PDB file of C-alpha atoms and ligand atoms in Angstrom:
ATOM      1  CA  MET C   1       1.331  15.711  -1.534  1.00  0.00           C
ATOM      2  CA  GLU C   2       3.538  15.162  -4.555  1.00  0.00           C
ATOM      3  CA  ILE C   3       2.345  13.459  -7.730  1.00  0.00           C
ATOM      4  CA  ILE C   4       5.005  11.794  -9.836  1.00  0.00           C
ATOM      5  CA  ILE C   5       3.938  10.611 -13.284  1.00  0.00           C
ATOM      6  CA  ARG C   6       6.113   8.078 -15.065  1.00  0.00           C
ATOM      7  CA  PRO C   7       5.648   7.080 -18.703  1.00  0.00           C
ATOM      8  CA  ASP C   8       4.638   3.472 -18.008  1.00  0.00           C
ATOM      9  CA  ALA C   9       3.970   0.984 -15.235  1.00  0.00           C
ATOM     10  CA  GLY C  10       7.518  -0.386 -15.343  1.00  0.00           C
ATOM     11  CA  ALA C  11       9.021   3.060 -14.739  1.00  0.00           C
ATOM     12  CA  ALA C  12       6.550   3.836 -11.908  1.00  0.00           C
ATOM     13  CA  VAL C  13       7.345   0.524 -10.221  1.00  0.00           C
ATOM     14  CA  GLU C  14      11.086   1.107 -10.646  1.00  0.00           C
ATOM     15  CA  LEU C  15      10.885   4.525  -9.015  1.00  0.00           C
ATOM     16  CA  VAL C  16       9.025   3.165  -5.979  1.00  0.00           C
ATOM     17  CA  SER C  17      11.443   0.258  -5.731  1.00  0.00           C
ATOM     18  CA  ARG C  18      14.416   2.640  -5.714  1.00  0.00           C
ATOM     19  CA  LEU C  19      12.778   4.944  -3.160  1.00  0.00           C
ATOM     20  CA  LEU C  20      12.078   2.068  -0.779  1.00  0.00           C
ATOM     21  CA  ALA C  21      15.575   0.634  -1.216  1.00  0.00           C
ATOM     22  CA  MET C  22      16.975   4.077  -0.348  1.00  0.00           C
ATOM     23  CA  ARG C  23      14.839   4.275   2.768  1.00  0.00           C
ATOM     24  CA  ILE C  24      15.979   0.830   3.938  1.00  0.00           C
ATOM     25  CA  GLY C  25      19.608   1.677   3.054  1.00  0.00           C
ATOM     26  CA  ASN C  26      19.415   4.880   5.114  1.00  0.00           C
ATOM     27  CA  LYS C  27      17.723   3.193   8.066  1.00  0.00           C
ATOM     28  CA  PRO C  28      18.349  -0.566   8.115  1.00  0.00           C
ATOM     29  CA  ALA C  29      16.069  -1.040  11.160  1.00  0.00           C
ATOM     30  CA  CYS C  30      13.189   0.820   9.543  1.00  0.00           C
ATOM     31  CA  VAL C  31       9.536  -0.053  10.054  1.00  0.00           C
ATOM     32  CA  LEU C  32       7.679  -0.509   6.780  1.00  0.00           C
ATOM     33  CA  GLY C  33       3.949  -0.645   6.180  1.00  0.00           C
ATOM     34  CA  LEU C  34       3.275  -3.011   3.284  1.00  0.00           C
ATOM     35  CA  ALA C  35       0.444  -3.481   0.797  1.00  0.00           C
ATOM     36  CA  THR C  36      -0.831  -6.311  -1.385  1.00  0.00           C
ATOM     37  CA  GLY C  37      -2.609  -6.545  -4.742  1.00  0.00           C
ATOM     38  CA  ARG C  38      -1.520  -7.150  -8.311  1.00  0.00           C
ATOM     39  CA  THR C  39       0.259  -3.795  -8.618  1.00  0.00           C
ATOM     40  CA  MET C  40       2.589  -4.754  -5.786  1.00  0.00           C
ATOM     41  CA  GLU C  41       3.602  -8.067  -7.350  1.00  0.00           C
ATOM     42  CA  GLN C  42       5.846  -6.292  -9.858  1.00  0.00           C
ATOM     43  CA  LEU C  43       7.157  -3.996  -7.163  1.00  0.00           C
ATOM     44  CA  TYR C  44       8.121  -6.834  -4.833  1.00  0.00           C
ATOM     45  CA  GLU C  45       9.827  -8.650  -7.681  1.00  0.00           C
ATOM     46  CA  GLN C  46      12.046  -5.625  -8.318  1.00  0.00           C
ATOM     47  CA  LEU C  47      12.516  -4.779  -4.673  1.00  0.00           C
ATOM     48  CA  SER C  48      13.725  -8.251  -3.804  1.00  0.00           C
ATOM     49  CA  GLN C  49      16.468  -7.857  -6.433  1.00  0.00           C
ATOM     50  CA  GLN C  50      17.835  -4.689  -4.842  1.00  0.00           C
ATOM     51  CA  ALA C  51      21.145  -5.003  -3.015  1.00  0.00           C
ATOM     52  CA  ILE C  52      19.749  -4.302   0.457  1.00  0.00           C
ATOM     53  CA  SER C  53      19.455  -6.267   3.654  1.00  0.00           C
ATOM     54  CA  TRP C  54      16.032  -6.671   5.218  1.00  0.00           C
ATOM     55  CA  GLN C  55      17.430  -8.387   8.303  1.00  0.00           C
ATOM     56  CA  ARG C  56      16.725  -5.522  10.699  1.00  0.00           C
ATOM     57  CA  CYS C  57      13.492  -4.289   9.065  1.00  0.00           C
ATOM     58  CA  HIS C  58      10.111  -4.694  10.691  1.00  0.00           C
ATOM     59  CA  THR C  59       7.024  -4.867   8.497  1.00  0.00           C
ATOM     60  CA  PHE C  60       3.311  -4.383   9.106  1.00  0.00           C
ATOM     61  CA  ASN C  61       0.840  -5.292   6.400  1.00  0.00           C
ATOM     62  CA  LEU C  62      -2.250  -3.203   5.915  1.00  0.00           C
ATOM     63  CA  ASP C  63      -4.874  -5.898   5.956  1.00  0.00           C
ATOM     64  CA  GLU C  64      -5.959  -9.531   5.880  1.00  0.00           C
ATOM     65  CA  TYR C  65      -9.146 -11.321   4.872  1.00  0.00           C
ATOM     66  CA  ILE C  66     -11.231 -12.611   7.758  1.00  0.00           C
ATOM     67  CA  GLY C  67     -11.564 -16.353   7.971  1.00  0.00           C
ATOM     68  CA  LEU C  68      -8.487 -17.313   5.939  1.00  0.00           C
ATOM     69  CA  THR C  69      -5.654 -19.133   7.688  1.00  0.00           C
ATOM     70  CA  PRO C  70      -2.091 -17.857   7.096  1.00  0.00           C
ATOM     71  CA  ASP C  71      -1.294 -20.873   4.902  1.00  0.00           C
ATOM     72  CA  ASP C  72      -4.361 -20.366   2.678  1.00  0.00           C
ATOM     73  CA  PRO C  73      -3.003 -19.528  -0.808  1.00  0.00           C
ATOM     74  CA  GLN C  74      -5.421 -16.574  -1.007  1.00  0.00           C
ATOM     75  CA  SER C  75      -4.397 -15.071   2.339  1.00  0.00           C
ATOM     76  CA  TYR C  76      -2.258 -11.959   2.358  1.00  0.00           C
ATOM     77  CA  ARG C  77       0.220 -13.665   4.704  1.00  0.00           C
ATOM     78  CA  HIS C  78       0.731 -16.269   1.997  1.00  0.00           C
ATOM     79  CA  TYR C  79       0.937 -13.538  -0.668  1.00  0.00           C
ATOM     80  CA  MET C  80       3.684 -11.731   1.264  1.00  0.00           C
ATOM     81  CA  GLN C  81       5.601 -14.944   1.809  1.00  0.00           C
ATOM     82  CA  GLN C  82       5.415 -15.764  -1.899  1.00  0.00           C
ATOM     83  CA  HIS C  83       6.104 -12.322  -3.367  1.00  0.00           C
ATOM     84  CA  LEU C  84       8.537 -10.764  -0.898  1.00  0.00           C
ATOM     85  CA  PHE C  85       9.526 -12.463   2.337  1.00  0.00           C
ATOM     86  CA  SER C  86      10.819 -15.706   0.800  1.00  0.00           C
ATOM     87  CA  ARG C  87      12.958 -13.676  -1.642  1.00  0.00           C
ATOM     88  CA  THR C  88      14.727 -11.607   1.027  1.00  0.00           C
ATOM     89  CA  ASP C  89      16.744 -12.158   4.200  1.00  0.00           C
ATOM     90  CA  ILE C  90      13.970 -10.730   6.382  1.00  0.00           C
ATOM     91  CA  ASP C  91      13.486 -12.289   9.821  1.00  0.00           C
ATOM     92  CA  LEU C  92       9.907 -13.612   9.717  1.00  0.00           C
ATOM     93  CA  HIS C  93       9.512 -12.788  13.420  1.00  0.00           C
ATOM     94  CA  ASN C  94       9.691  -9.143  12.392  1.00  0.00           C
ATOM     95  CA  THR C  95       6.870  -9.440   9.849  1.00  0.00           C
ATOM     96  CA  HIS C  96       3.294  -8.709  10.873  1.00  0.00           C
ATOM     97  CA  VAL C  97       0.007  -9.283   9.064  1.00  0.00           C
ATOM     98  CA  PRO C  98      -3.328  -8.713  10.863  1.00  0.00           C
ATOM     99  CA  ASP C  99      -4.726 -11.972  12.251  1.00  0.00           C
ATOM    100  CA  GLY C 100      -7.898 -12.333  10.217  1.00  0.00           C
ATOM    101  CA  ASN C 101      -8.421 -15.766  11.729  1.00  0.00           C
ATOM    102  CA  ALA C 102      -8.449 -14.612  15.360  1.00  0.00           C
ATOM    103  CA  ASP C 103     -11.352 -15.735  17.579  1.00  0.00           C
ATOM    104  CA  ASP C 104     -11.522 -12.230  19.017  1.00  0.00           C
ATOM    105  CA  LEU C 105     -11.080  -9.777  16.138  1.00  0.00           C
ATOM    106  CA  LYS C 106     -11.504  -6.703  18.341  1.00  0.00           C
ATOM    107  CA  GLN C 107      -8.644  -7.860  20.542  1.00  0.00           C
ATOM    108  CA  ALA C 108      -6.519  -8.768  17.502  1.00  0.00           C
ATOM    109  CA  ALA C 109      -7.068  -5.235  16.175  1.00  0.00           C
ATOM    110  CA  ILE C 110      -6.032  -3.640  19.484  1.00  0.00           C
ATOM    111  CA  GLU C 111      -2.935  -5.828  19.630  1.00  0.00           C
ATOM    112  CA  TYR C 112      -2.006  -4.903  16.049  1.00  0.00           C
ATOM    113  CA  GLU C 113      -2.091  -1.204  16.907  1.00  0.00           C
ATOM    114  CA  GLN C 114      -0.019  -1.912  20.037  1.00  0.00           C
ATOM    115  CA  ALA C 115       2.558  -3.860  18.015  1.00  0.00           C
ATOM    116  CA  ILE C 116       2.951  -0.917  15.608  1.00  0.00           C
ATOM    117  CA  GLN C 117       3.467   1.408  18.568  1.00  0.00           C
ATOM    118  CA  ALA C 118       5.933  -0.976  20.217  1.00  0.00           C
ATOM    119  CA  ALA C 119       7.999  -1.042  17.007  1.00  0.00           C
ATOM    120  CA  GLY C 120       8.220   2.767  17.154  1.00  0.00           C
ATOM    121  CA  GLY C 121       5.547   3.536  14.543  1.00  0.00           C
ATOM    122  CA  ILE C 122       5.670   3.096  10.781  1.00  0.00           C
ATOM    123  CA  ASP C 123       8.455   5.008   9.016  1.00  0.00           C
ATOM    124  CA  VAL C 124       7.254   4.423   5.460  1.00  0.00           C
ATOM    125  CA  GLN C 125       3.804   3.183   4.463  1.00  0.00           C
ATOM    126  CA  LEU C 126       3.389   1.705   0.991  1.00  0.00           C
ATOM    127  CA  LEU C 127      -0.133   1.854  -0.460  1.00  0.00           C
ATOM    128  CA  GLY C 128      -2.065   0.706  -3.482  1.00  0.00           C
ATOM    129  CA  ILE C 129      -5.569   1.927  -4.211  1.00  0.00           C
ATOM    130  CA  GLY C 130      -8.762   0.032  -4.882  1.00  0.00           C
ATOM    131  CA  GLU C 131     -11.256   1.105  -7.512  1.00  0.00           C
ATOM    132  CA  ALA C 132     -13.663   2.075  -4.694  1.00  0.00           C
ATOM    133  CA  GLY C 133     -10.968   4.413  -3.385  1.00  0.00           C
ATOM    134  CA  HIS C 134      -9.894   2.216  -0.523  1.00  0.00           C
ATOM    135  CA  ILE C 135      -6.472   2.215   1.049  1.00  0.00           C
ATOM    136  CA  GLY C 136      -5.933  -1.025   2.915  1.00  0.00           C
ATOM    137  CA  PHE C 137      -9.505  -2.255   3.096  1.00  0.00           C
ATOM    138  CA  ASN C 138     -10.907   1.090   4.229  1.00  0.00           C
ATOM    139  CA  GLU C 139     -14.050   1.004   2.179  1.00  0.00           C
ATOM    140  CA  PRO C 140     -16.242   4.085   1.551  1.00  0.00           C
ATOM    141  CA  LEU C 141     -17.462   5.782   4.751  1.00  0.00           C
ATOM    142  CA  SER C 142     -14.420   4.603   6.732  1.00  0.00           C
ATOM    143  CA  ALA C 143     -13.803   7.307   9.312  1.00  0.00           C
ATOM    144  CA  ILE C 144     -10.731   9.376   8.610  1.00  0.00           C
ATOM    145  CA  MET C 145      -9.714   8.782  12.245  1.00  0.00           C
ATOM    146  CA  SER C 146     -10.419   5.021  12.131  1.00  0.00           C
ATOM    147  CA  ARG C 147      -7.981   2.523  13.635  1.00  0.00           C
ATOM    148  CA  THR C 148      -7.411  -1.173  12.897  1.00  0.00           C
ATOM    149  CA  ARG C 149     -10.748  -2.996  12.848  1.00  0.00           C
ATOM    150  CA  ASP C 150     -12.835  -5.435  10.856  1.00  0.00           C
ATOM    151  CA  LYS C 151     -14.596  -4.010   7.846  1.00  0.00           C
ATOM    152  CA  CYS C 152     -17.294  -5.225   5.461  1.00  0.00           C
ATOM    153  CA  LEU C 153     -16.052  -5.232   1.854  1.00  0.00           C
ATOM    154  CA  THR C 154     -17.938  -3.525  -0.974  1.00  0.00           C
ATOM    155  CA  PRO C 155     -19.233  -5.518  -3.955  1.00  0.00           C
ATOM    156  CA  THR C 156     -16.808  -3.454  -6.122  1.00  0.00           C
ATOM    157  CA  THR C 157     -13.839  -4.625  -4.058  1.00  0.00           C
ATOM    158  CA  ARG C 158     -14.971  -8.227  -4.047  1.00  0.00           C
ATOM    159  CA  ARG C 159     -15.423  -8.152  -7.833  1.00  0.00           C
ATOM    160  CA  GLN C 160     -12.034  -6.460  -8.275  1.00  0.00           C
ATOM    161  CA  ASN C 161     -10.293  -9.107  -6.171  1.00  0.00           C
ATOM    162  CA  ALA C 162     -12.200 -12.106  -7.552  1.00  0.00           C
ATOM    163  CA  ALA C 163      -9.381 -12.818 -10.021  1.00  0.00           C
ATOM    164  CA  MET C 164      -7.271 -13.958  -7.054  1.00  0.00           C
ATOM    165  CA  PHE C 165     -10.050 -16.414  -6.122  1.00  0.00           C
ATOM    166  CA  GLY C 166     -10.302 -18.178  -9.448  1.00  0.00           C
ATOM    167  CA  GLY C 167     -12.650 -15.489 -10.795  1.00  0.00           C
ATOM    168  CA  ASP C 168     -15.400 -16.531  -8.360  1.00  0.00           C
ATOM    169  CA  VAL C 169     -16.690 -13.497  -6.471  1.00  0.00           C
ATOM    170  CA  GLU C 170     -18.545 -15.758  -4.021  1.00  0.00           C
ATOM    171  CA  ARG C 171     -15.214 -17.107  -2.789  1.00  0.00           C
ATOM    172  CA  VAL C 172     -13.906 -13.636  -1.899  1.00  0.00           C
ATOM    173  CA  PRO C 173     -14.383 -13.199   1.860  1.00  0.00           C
ATOM    174  CA  GLY C 174     -16.945 -10.549   2.798  1.00  0.00           C
ATOM    175  CA  ARG C 175     -14.869  -9.008   5.598  1.00  0.00           C
ATOM    176  CA  ALA C 176     -11.304  -8.042   6.328  1.00  0.00           C
ATOM    177  CA  LEU C 177      -9.228  -6.855   9.263  1.00  0.00           C
ATOM    178  CA  THR C 178      -7.561  -3.631   8.171  1.00  0.00           C
ATOM    179  CA  MET C 179      -5.468  -0.805   9.530  1.00  0.00           C
ATOM    180  CA  GLY C 180      -7.655   2.287   9.805  1.00  0.00           C
ATOM    181  CA  VAL C 181      -7.243   5.470   7.810  1.00  0.00           C
ATOM    182  CA  GLY C 182      -5.987   7.078  11.028  1.00  0.00           C
ATOM    183  CA  THR C 183      -3.436   4.291  11.491  1.00  0.00           C
ATOM    184  CA  ILE C 184      -2.163   4.901   7.957  1.00  0.00           C
ATOM    185  CA  LEU C 185      -1.988   8.677   8.443  1.00  0.00           C
ATOM    186  CA  ASP C 186       0.284   8.164  11.485  1.00  0.00           C
ATOM    187  CA  ALA C 187       3.118   6.908   9.237  1.00  0.00           C
ATOM    188  CA  GLY C 188       6.131   9.201   8.812  1.00  0.00           C
ATOM    189  CA  GLU C 189       5.971   8.965   5.023  1.00  0.00           C
ATOM    190  CA  ILE C 190       3.390   7.527   2.639  1.00  0.00           C
ATOM    191  CA  ILE C 191       4.082   6.239  -0.880  1.00  0.00           C
ATOM    192  CA  LEU C 192       1.062   5.276  -2.996  1.00  0.00           C
ATOM    193  CA  LEU C 193       1.635   3.369  -6.240  1.00  0.00           C
ATOM    194  CA  ALA C 194      -1.089   3.043  -8.889  1.00  0.00           C
ATOM    195  CA  THR C 195      -0.863   1.943 -12.507  1.00  0.00           C
ATOM    196  CA  GLY C 196      -3.295   1.364 -15.351  1.00  0.00           C
ATOM    197  CA  ARG C 197      -6.326   3.124 -16.793  1.00  0.00           C
ATOM    198  CA  SER C 198      -8.727   1.400 -14.371  1.00  0.00           C
ATOM    199  CA  LYS C 199      -7.222   3.570 -11.607  1.00  0.00           C
ATOM    200  CA  ALA C 200      -7.412   6.914 -13.476  1.00  0.00           C
ATOM    201  CA  SER C 201     -10.784   8.080 -12.175  1.00  0.00           C
ATOM    202  CA  ILE C 202     -10.181   7.136  -8.542  1.00  0.00           C
ATOM    203  CA  ILE C 203      -6.680   8.663  -8.545  1.00  0.00           C
ATOM    204  CA  ALA C 204      -8.140  11.963  -9.787  1.00  0.00           C
ATOM    205  CA  GLN C 205     -10.843  11.845  -7.074  1.00  0.00           C
ATOM    206  CA  ALA C 206      -8.327  10.989  -4.348  1.00  0.00           C
ATOM    207  CA  VAL C 207      -5.755  13.616  -5.331  1.00  0.00           C
ATOM    208  CA  GLU C 208      -7.816  16.489  -6.703  1.00  0.00           C
ATOM    209  CA  GLY C 209     -11.293  15.887  -5.278  1.00  0.00           C
ATOM    210  CA  PRO C 210     -12.634  16.892  -1.886  1.00  0.00           C
ATOM    211  CA  ILE C 211     -11.492  15.085   1.253  1.00  0.00           C
ATOM    212  CA  THR C 212     -14.344  12.715   1.917  1.00  0.00           C
ATOM    213  CA  SER C 213     -14.794   9.421   3.711  1.00  0.00           C
ATOM    214  CA  MET C 214     -16.513   8.218   0.519  1.00  0.00           C
ATOM    215  CA  VAL C 215     -12.999   8.038  -0.995  1.00  0.00           C
ATOM    216  CA  SER C 216     -10.668   6.905   1.789  1.00  0.00           C
ATOM    217  CA  ALA C 217      -7.560   7.724  -0.239  1.00  0.00           C
ATOM    218  CA  SER C 218      -8.575  11.404  -0.326  1.00  0.00           C
ATOM    219  CA  ALA C 219      -7.587  11.547   3.377  1.00  0.00           C
ATOM    220  CA  LEU C 220      -3.974  11.343   2.175  1.00  0.00           C
ATOM    221  CA  GLN C 221      -4.292  15.047   1.289  1.00  0.00           C
ATOM    222  CA  LEU C 222      -4.010  15.629   5.054  1.00  0.00           C
ATOM    223  CA  HIS C 223      -0.607  13.943   5.276  1.00  0.00           C
ATOM    224  CA  PRO C 224       2.465  16.210   5.226  1.00  0.00           C
ATOM    225  CA  ASN C 225       4.752  13.702   3.489  1.00  0.00           C
ATOM    226  CA  CYS C 226       2.802  11.747   0.890  1.00  0.00           C
ATOM    227  CA  LYS C 227       3.974  10.778  -2.596  1.00  0.00           C
ATOM    228  CA  VAL C 228       1.590   9.425  -5.217  1.00  0.00           C
ATOM    229  CA  ILE C 229       3.478   7.649  -7.988  1.00  0.00           C
ATOM    230  CA  VAL C 230       1.486   6.748 -11.076  1.00  0.00           C
ATOM    231  CA  ASP C 231       1.999   5.753 -14.672  1.00  0.00           C
ATOM    232  CA  ASP C 232       0.672   7.746 -17.602  1.00  0.00           C
ATOM    233  CA  ASP C 233      -2.576   5.732 -17.728  1.00  0.00           C
ATOM    234  CA  ALA C 234      -3.412   6.145 -14.031  1.00  0.00           C
ATOM    235  CA  ALA C 235      -2.626   9.883 -14.397  1.00  0.00           C
ATOM    236  CA  SER C 236      -4.892  10.349 -17.403  1.00  0.00           C
ATOM    237  CA  ALA C 237      -7.788  12.017 -15.517  1.00  0.00           C
ATOM    238  CA  LEU C 238      -5.637  14.448 -13.494  1.00  0.00           C
ATOM    239  CA  GLN C 239      -6.211  18.148 -14.175  1.00  0.00           C
ATOM    240  CA  GLY C 240      -3.023  19.569 -12.665  1.00  0.00           C
ATOM    241  CA  ARG C 241      -0.556  17.480 -14.565  1.00  0.00           C
ATOM    242  CA  GLU C 242       1.506  20.356 -15.917  1.00  0.00           C
ATOM    243  CA  TYR C 243       2.366  21.474 -12.388  1.00  0.00           C
ATOM    244  CA  TYR C 244       3.103  17.942 -11.135  1.00  0.00           C
ATOM    245  CA  ASP C 245       5.532  17.402 -14.019  1.00  0.00           C
ATOM    246  CA  PHE C 246       7.129  20.786 -13.358  1.00  0.00           C
ATOM    247  CA  VAL C 247       7.758  19.840  -9.719  1.00  0.00           C
ATOM    248  CA  PHE C 248       9.288  16.496 -10.693  1.00  0.00           C
ATOM    249  CA  HIS C 249      11.611  18.189 -13.181  1.00  0.00           C
ATOM    250  CA  ASN C 250      12.676  20.971 -10.837  1.00  0.00           C
ATOM    251  CA  GLU C 251      12.772  19.703  -7.259  1.00  0.00           C
ATOM    252  CA  PRO C 252      16.344  18.668  -6.308  1.00  0.00           C
ATOM    253  CA  GLU C 253      14.900  15.670  -4.413  1.00  0.00           C
ATOM    254  CA  TRP C 254      13.958  14.070  -7.738  1.00  0.00           C
ATOM    255  CA  ALA C 255      17.157  14.850  -9.648  1.00  0.00           C
ATOM    256  CA  GLU C 256      18.536  11.322  -9.456  1.00  0.00           C
ATOM    257  CA  PHE C 257      15.229   9.838 -10.601  1.00  0.00           C
ATOM    258  CA  ARG C 258      14.886  11.898 -13.773  1.00  0.00           C
ATOM    259  CA  ASP C 259      15.737  10.208 -17.065  1.00  0.00           C
TER     260      ASP C 259
HETATM  261  C1  LIG V   1      -6.476  -4.993  -2.283  1.00  0.00           C
HETATM  262  C2  LIG V   1      -5.759  -4.452  -1.057  1.00  0.00           C
HETATM  263  C3  LIG V   1      -5.453  -2.986  -1.209  1.00  0.00           C
HETATM  264  C4  LIG V   1      -4.836  -2.699  -2.570  1.00  0.00           C
HETATM  265  C5  LIG V   1      -5.741  -3.146  -3.668  1.00  0.00           C
HETATM  266  C6  LIG V   1      -5.203  -2.839  -5.051  1.00  0.00           C
HETATM  267  O1  LIG V   1      -7.820  -4.659  -2.275  1.00  0.00           O
HETATM  268  N1  LIG V   1      -6.485  -4.645   0.143  1.00  0.00           N
HETATM  269  O2  LIG V   1      -4.568  -2.590  -0.175  1.00  0.00           O
HETATM  270  O3  LIG V   1      -4.598  -1.332  -2.685  1.00  0.00           O
HETATM  271  O4  LIG V   1      -5.880  -4.544  -3.495  1.00  0.00           O
HETATM  272  O5  LIG V   1      -5.217  -3.964  -5.844  1.00  0.00           O
HETATM  273  P1  LIG V   1      -4.579  -4.101  -7.298  1.00  0.00           P
HETATM  274  O6  LIG V   1      -3.146  -3.677  -7.189  1.00  0.00           O
HETATM  275  O7  LIG V   1      -4.717  -5.549  -7.588  1.00  0.00           O
HETATM  276  O8  LIG V   1      -5.367  -3.213  -8.171  1.00  0.00           O
END
């Protein structure tokens, strides 16, 4: 795992945007795992301005609320359309979001895993992190080997996401269909982006704490190619900062990203 700390949210977002644009430039038919949330809104704005073609990319979103139709303004399919897909030349047939409105959610989950396999697996998985430590909607106690399935959301998550539902926590669906932690760990590369002081404690637990299903993001410590990119605020509870900064300033891989 590598931890890259940028001075502010704008710089962290810019770094992730450049990394993803490089990955798409190097492999135009790449398979991307995509995330949602407020942090990603700024990222998608920047990413859609990059001079890259998305025409041959395939995308798989992490999760979707159960019971929302794709055209519901609060659905993640709608979010992706608004924040990224409509701003790029991506072929919508190549974009996938779990079907949270399926009659048979178990079957929809199996088919989602099969679609990822059929596309050749995920090359690069983008992640945010919830304050309960979730990646996707893998709430505490999600098995580290879990696959796509429906999951009951924690009160913390529902409160955190209430802003997207007019501030009314009761309107936030109680369940979601989400890739599992195991599905996420199968990706070739993982890039987690987190900004703001509200993420400081959970970032420290995920990166420097024990691997535990109580903090799903801690399972990322098992992945051989995982980058955690944070701003100064989200990094503020990390103990090993001096070393992380040293790596960023010395590894040749990061030379072009240094100021
Ligand atoms: C939702 C998504 C997560 C995302 C999280 C972060 O809960 N299911 O995948 O990581 O939001 O949200 P924000 O960026 O708004 O803090």
